[in-house]
Coordinates of C-alpha atoms in Angstrom, one line a residue:
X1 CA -11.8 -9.1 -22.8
X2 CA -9.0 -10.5 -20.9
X3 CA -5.6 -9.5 -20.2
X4 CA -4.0 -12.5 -22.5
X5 CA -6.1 -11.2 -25.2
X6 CA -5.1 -7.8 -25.4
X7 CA -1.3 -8.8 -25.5
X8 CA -2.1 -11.4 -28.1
X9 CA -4.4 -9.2 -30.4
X10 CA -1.3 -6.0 -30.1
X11 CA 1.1 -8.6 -31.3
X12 CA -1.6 -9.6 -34.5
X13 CA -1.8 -5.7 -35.2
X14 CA -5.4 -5.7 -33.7
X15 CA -5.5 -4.4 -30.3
X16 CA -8.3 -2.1 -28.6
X17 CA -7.9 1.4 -27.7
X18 CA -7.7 0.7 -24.4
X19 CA -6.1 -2.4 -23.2
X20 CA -3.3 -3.7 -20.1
X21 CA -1.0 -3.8 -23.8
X22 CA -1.8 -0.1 -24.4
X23 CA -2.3 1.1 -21.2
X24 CA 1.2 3.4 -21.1
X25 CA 0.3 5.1 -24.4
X26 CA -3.2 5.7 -23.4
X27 CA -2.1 7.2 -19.6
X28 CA 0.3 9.9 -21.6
X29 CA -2.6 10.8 -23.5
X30 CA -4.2 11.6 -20.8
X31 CA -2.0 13.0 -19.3
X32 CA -0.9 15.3 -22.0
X33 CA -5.0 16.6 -22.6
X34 CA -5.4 16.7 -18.6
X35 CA -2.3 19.0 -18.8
X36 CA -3.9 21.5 -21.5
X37 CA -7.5 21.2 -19.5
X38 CA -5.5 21.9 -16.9
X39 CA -4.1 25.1 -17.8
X40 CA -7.1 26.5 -19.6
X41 CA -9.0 25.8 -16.4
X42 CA -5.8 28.1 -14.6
X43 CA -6.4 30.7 -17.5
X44 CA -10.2 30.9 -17.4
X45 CA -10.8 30.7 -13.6
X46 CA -8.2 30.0 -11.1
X47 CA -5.6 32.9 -12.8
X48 CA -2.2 32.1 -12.9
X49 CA 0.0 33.4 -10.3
X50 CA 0.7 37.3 -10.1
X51 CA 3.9 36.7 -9.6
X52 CA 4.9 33.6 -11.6
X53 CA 8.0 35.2 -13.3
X54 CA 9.2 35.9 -10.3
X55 CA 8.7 32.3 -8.7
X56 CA 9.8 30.8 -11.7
X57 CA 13.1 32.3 -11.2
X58 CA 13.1 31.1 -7.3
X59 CA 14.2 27.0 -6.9
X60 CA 11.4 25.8 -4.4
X61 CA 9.1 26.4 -8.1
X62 CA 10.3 23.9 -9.6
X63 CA 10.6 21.6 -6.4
X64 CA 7.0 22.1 -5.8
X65 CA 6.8 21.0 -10.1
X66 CA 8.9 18.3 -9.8
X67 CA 7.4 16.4 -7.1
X68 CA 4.0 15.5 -8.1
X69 CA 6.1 14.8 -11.8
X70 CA 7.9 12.4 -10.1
X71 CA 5.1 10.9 -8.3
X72 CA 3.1 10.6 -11.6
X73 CA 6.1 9.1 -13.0
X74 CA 6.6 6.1 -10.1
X75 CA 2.6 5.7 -10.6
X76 CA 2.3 5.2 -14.6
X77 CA 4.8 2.5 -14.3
X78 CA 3.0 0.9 -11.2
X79 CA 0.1 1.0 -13.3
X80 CA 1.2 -0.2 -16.3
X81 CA 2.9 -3.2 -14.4
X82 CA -0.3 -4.3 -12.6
X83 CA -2.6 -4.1 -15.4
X84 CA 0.3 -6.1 -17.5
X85 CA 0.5 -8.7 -14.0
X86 CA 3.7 -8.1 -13.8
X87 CA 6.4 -7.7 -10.6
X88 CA 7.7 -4.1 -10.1
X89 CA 3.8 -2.7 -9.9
X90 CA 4.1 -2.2 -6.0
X91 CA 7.8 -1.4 -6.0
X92 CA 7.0 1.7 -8.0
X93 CA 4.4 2.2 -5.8
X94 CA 7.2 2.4 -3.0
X95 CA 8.9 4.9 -5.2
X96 CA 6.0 7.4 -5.1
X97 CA 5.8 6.6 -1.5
X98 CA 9.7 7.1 -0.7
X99 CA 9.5 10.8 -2.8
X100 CA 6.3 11.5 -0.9
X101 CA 8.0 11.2 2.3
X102 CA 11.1 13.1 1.6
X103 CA 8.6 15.6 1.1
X104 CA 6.7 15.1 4.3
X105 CA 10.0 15.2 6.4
X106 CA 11.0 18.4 4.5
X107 CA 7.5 20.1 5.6
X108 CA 8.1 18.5 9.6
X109 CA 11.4 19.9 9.5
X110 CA 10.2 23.5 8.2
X111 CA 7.4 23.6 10.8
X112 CA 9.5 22.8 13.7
X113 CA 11.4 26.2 12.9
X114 CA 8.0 28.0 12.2
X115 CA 5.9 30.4 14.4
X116 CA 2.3 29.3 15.7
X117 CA 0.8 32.2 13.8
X118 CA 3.3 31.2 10.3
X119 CA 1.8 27.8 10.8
X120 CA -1.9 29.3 10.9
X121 CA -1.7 30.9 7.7
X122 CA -0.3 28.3 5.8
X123 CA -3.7 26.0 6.1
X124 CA -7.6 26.5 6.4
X125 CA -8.7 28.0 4.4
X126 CA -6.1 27.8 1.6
X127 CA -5.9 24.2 2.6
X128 CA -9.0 23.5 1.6
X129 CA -8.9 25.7 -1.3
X130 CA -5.4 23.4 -2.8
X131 CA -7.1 20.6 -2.3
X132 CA -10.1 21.8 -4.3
X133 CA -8.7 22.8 -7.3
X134 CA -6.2 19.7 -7.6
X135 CA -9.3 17.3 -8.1
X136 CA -10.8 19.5 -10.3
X137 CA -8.3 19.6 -12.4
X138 CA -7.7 15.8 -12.0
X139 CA -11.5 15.1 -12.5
X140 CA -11.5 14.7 -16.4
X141 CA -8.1 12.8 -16.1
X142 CA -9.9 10.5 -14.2
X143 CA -13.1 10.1 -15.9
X144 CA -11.1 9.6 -19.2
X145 CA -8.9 6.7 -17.7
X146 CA -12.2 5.1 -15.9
X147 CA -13.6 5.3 -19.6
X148 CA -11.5 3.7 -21.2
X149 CA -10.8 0.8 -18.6
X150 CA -13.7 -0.1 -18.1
X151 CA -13.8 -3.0 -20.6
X152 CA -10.4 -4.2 -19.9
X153 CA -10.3 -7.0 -17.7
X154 CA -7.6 -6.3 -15.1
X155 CA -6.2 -9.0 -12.7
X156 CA -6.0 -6.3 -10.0
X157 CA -8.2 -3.5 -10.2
X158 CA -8.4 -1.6 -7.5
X159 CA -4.3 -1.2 -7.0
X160 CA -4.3 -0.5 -10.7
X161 CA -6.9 2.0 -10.2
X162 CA -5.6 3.5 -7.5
X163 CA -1.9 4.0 -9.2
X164 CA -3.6 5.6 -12.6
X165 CA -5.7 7.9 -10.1
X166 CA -2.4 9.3 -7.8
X167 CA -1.3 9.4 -11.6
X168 CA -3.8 11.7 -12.7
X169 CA -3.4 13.9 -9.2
X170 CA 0.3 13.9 -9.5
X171 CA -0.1 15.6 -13.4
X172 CA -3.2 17.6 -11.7
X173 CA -0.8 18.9 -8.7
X174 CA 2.1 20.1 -11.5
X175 CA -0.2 21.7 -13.4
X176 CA -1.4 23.3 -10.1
X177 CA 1.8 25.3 -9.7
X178 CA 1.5 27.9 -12.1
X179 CA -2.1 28.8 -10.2
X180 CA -0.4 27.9 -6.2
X181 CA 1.5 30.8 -5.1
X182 CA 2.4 28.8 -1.4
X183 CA 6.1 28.6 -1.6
X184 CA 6.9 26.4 1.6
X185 CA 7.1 22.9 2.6
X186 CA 5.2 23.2 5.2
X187 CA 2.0 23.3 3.0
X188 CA 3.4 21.7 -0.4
X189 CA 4.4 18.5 1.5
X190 CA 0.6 17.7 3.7
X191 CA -1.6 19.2 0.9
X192 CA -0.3 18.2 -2.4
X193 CA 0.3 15.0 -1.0
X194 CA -3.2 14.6 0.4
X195 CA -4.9 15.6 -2.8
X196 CA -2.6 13.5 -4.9
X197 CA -4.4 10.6 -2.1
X198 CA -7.3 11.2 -2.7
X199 CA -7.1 11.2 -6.7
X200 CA -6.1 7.5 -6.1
X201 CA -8.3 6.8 -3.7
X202 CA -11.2 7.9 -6.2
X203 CA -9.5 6.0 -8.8
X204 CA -9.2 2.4 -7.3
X205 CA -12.8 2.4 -5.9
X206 CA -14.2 3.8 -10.0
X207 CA -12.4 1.1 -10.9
X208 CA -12.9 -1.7 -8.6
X209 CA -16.7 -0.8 -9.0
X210 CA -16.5 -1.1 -12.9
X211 CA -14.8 -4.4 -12.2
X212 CA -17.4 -5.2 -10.1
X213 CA -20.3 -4.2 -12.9
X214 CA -18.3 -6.0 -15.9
X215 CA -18.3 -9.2 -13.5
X216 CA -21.8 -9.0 -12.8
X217 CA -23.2 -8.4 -16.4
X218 CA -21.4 -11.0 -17.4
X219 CA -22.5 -13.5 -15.3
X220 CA -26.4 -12.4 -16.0
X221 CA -25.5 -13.0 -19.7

């Protein structure tokens, strides 16, 4: 199934589930039953933060929220222009990147005023452990969206793939919060940022290699 088809067939009341025509509907979905996984995955195993009320109350909480938000924000659209081979796809892209390094300067800037032994405690091995639990939580998010596109026929697969998986890290790294009690730039900017990376990085080689499959099947055929 092509790209041309999927537009035509929405437009005669038909088209599939998953399609470049659906794909914004479908990446809300998602997102909306990778949020609620999410938080039951908080609530059964990670435990929310002891002192969430408090945090809540504090602005950096919703900082740390509203990145990632905004990054999964910039990447739906880059996604859903890609797949649609439209322009605007890798200017959205530039979005996520422009946020992500207002963040990055925000976390230099905080560890420039920081002491060697401040510095120490923000990383291994509560690095490692940030990192972790992002792609966990990101993991059904991104098996659901490699799923469902693995039949569509996209003109670019692996940027599209790689926008709907920083999509899926960026919802993972909000829903994150309410389990993350760090509270500085200095690890929110490297970390979040880094597992929001690697999200798309799993995302455009699933897809790319699904491309690759569909190709290949269809050629034997």
């Amino acid at each position: 199934m092509t790209i041309d088809d999927t537009v035509v067939s929405l437009k005669d009341g038909g088209a599939p589930i998953w399609s470049a025509a659906t794909l914004p509907w479908r990446l809300v979905e998602v997102a909306a039953a990778g949020a609620l996984t999410g938080v039951l995955i908080i609530l059964t195993w990670l435990d929310v933060r002891p002192d969430l009320p408090v945090a809540a109350a504090q602005p950096f909480f919703w900082i740390k929220a509203a990145y990632p938000a905004a990054a999964a924000g910039c990447a739906m659209v880059a996604a859903t222009r890609m797949a649609r081979c439209r322009s605007g796809g890798v200017w959205a892209l530039a979005g996520a990147g422009a946020v992500a390094c207002a963040m990055l300067i925000a976390a230099v800037l905080q560890t420039l005023g920081m002491s060697g032994a401040a510095l120490a405690a923000l990383y291994w091995p509560n690095a490692a452990v940030c990192l972790g639990n992002i792609l966990v939580i990101a993991a059904p998010m991104l098996a659901l969206v490699a799923a469902g596109l693995r039949d569509v026929d996209l003109e670019r697969p692996a940027p599209t793939g790689f926008a709907c998986g920083l999509f899926c890290g960026g919802v993972a790294a909000t829903v994150n919060g309410l389990h993350c009690w760090q509270g500085t730039y200095a690890f929110v900017g490297p970390w979040f940022t880094l597992a929001m990376l690697l999200c798309g990085a799993v995302g455009a080689g699933a897809i790319k290699l699904l491309a690759r499959r569909r190709r290949f099947l269809a050629a034997a055929e």
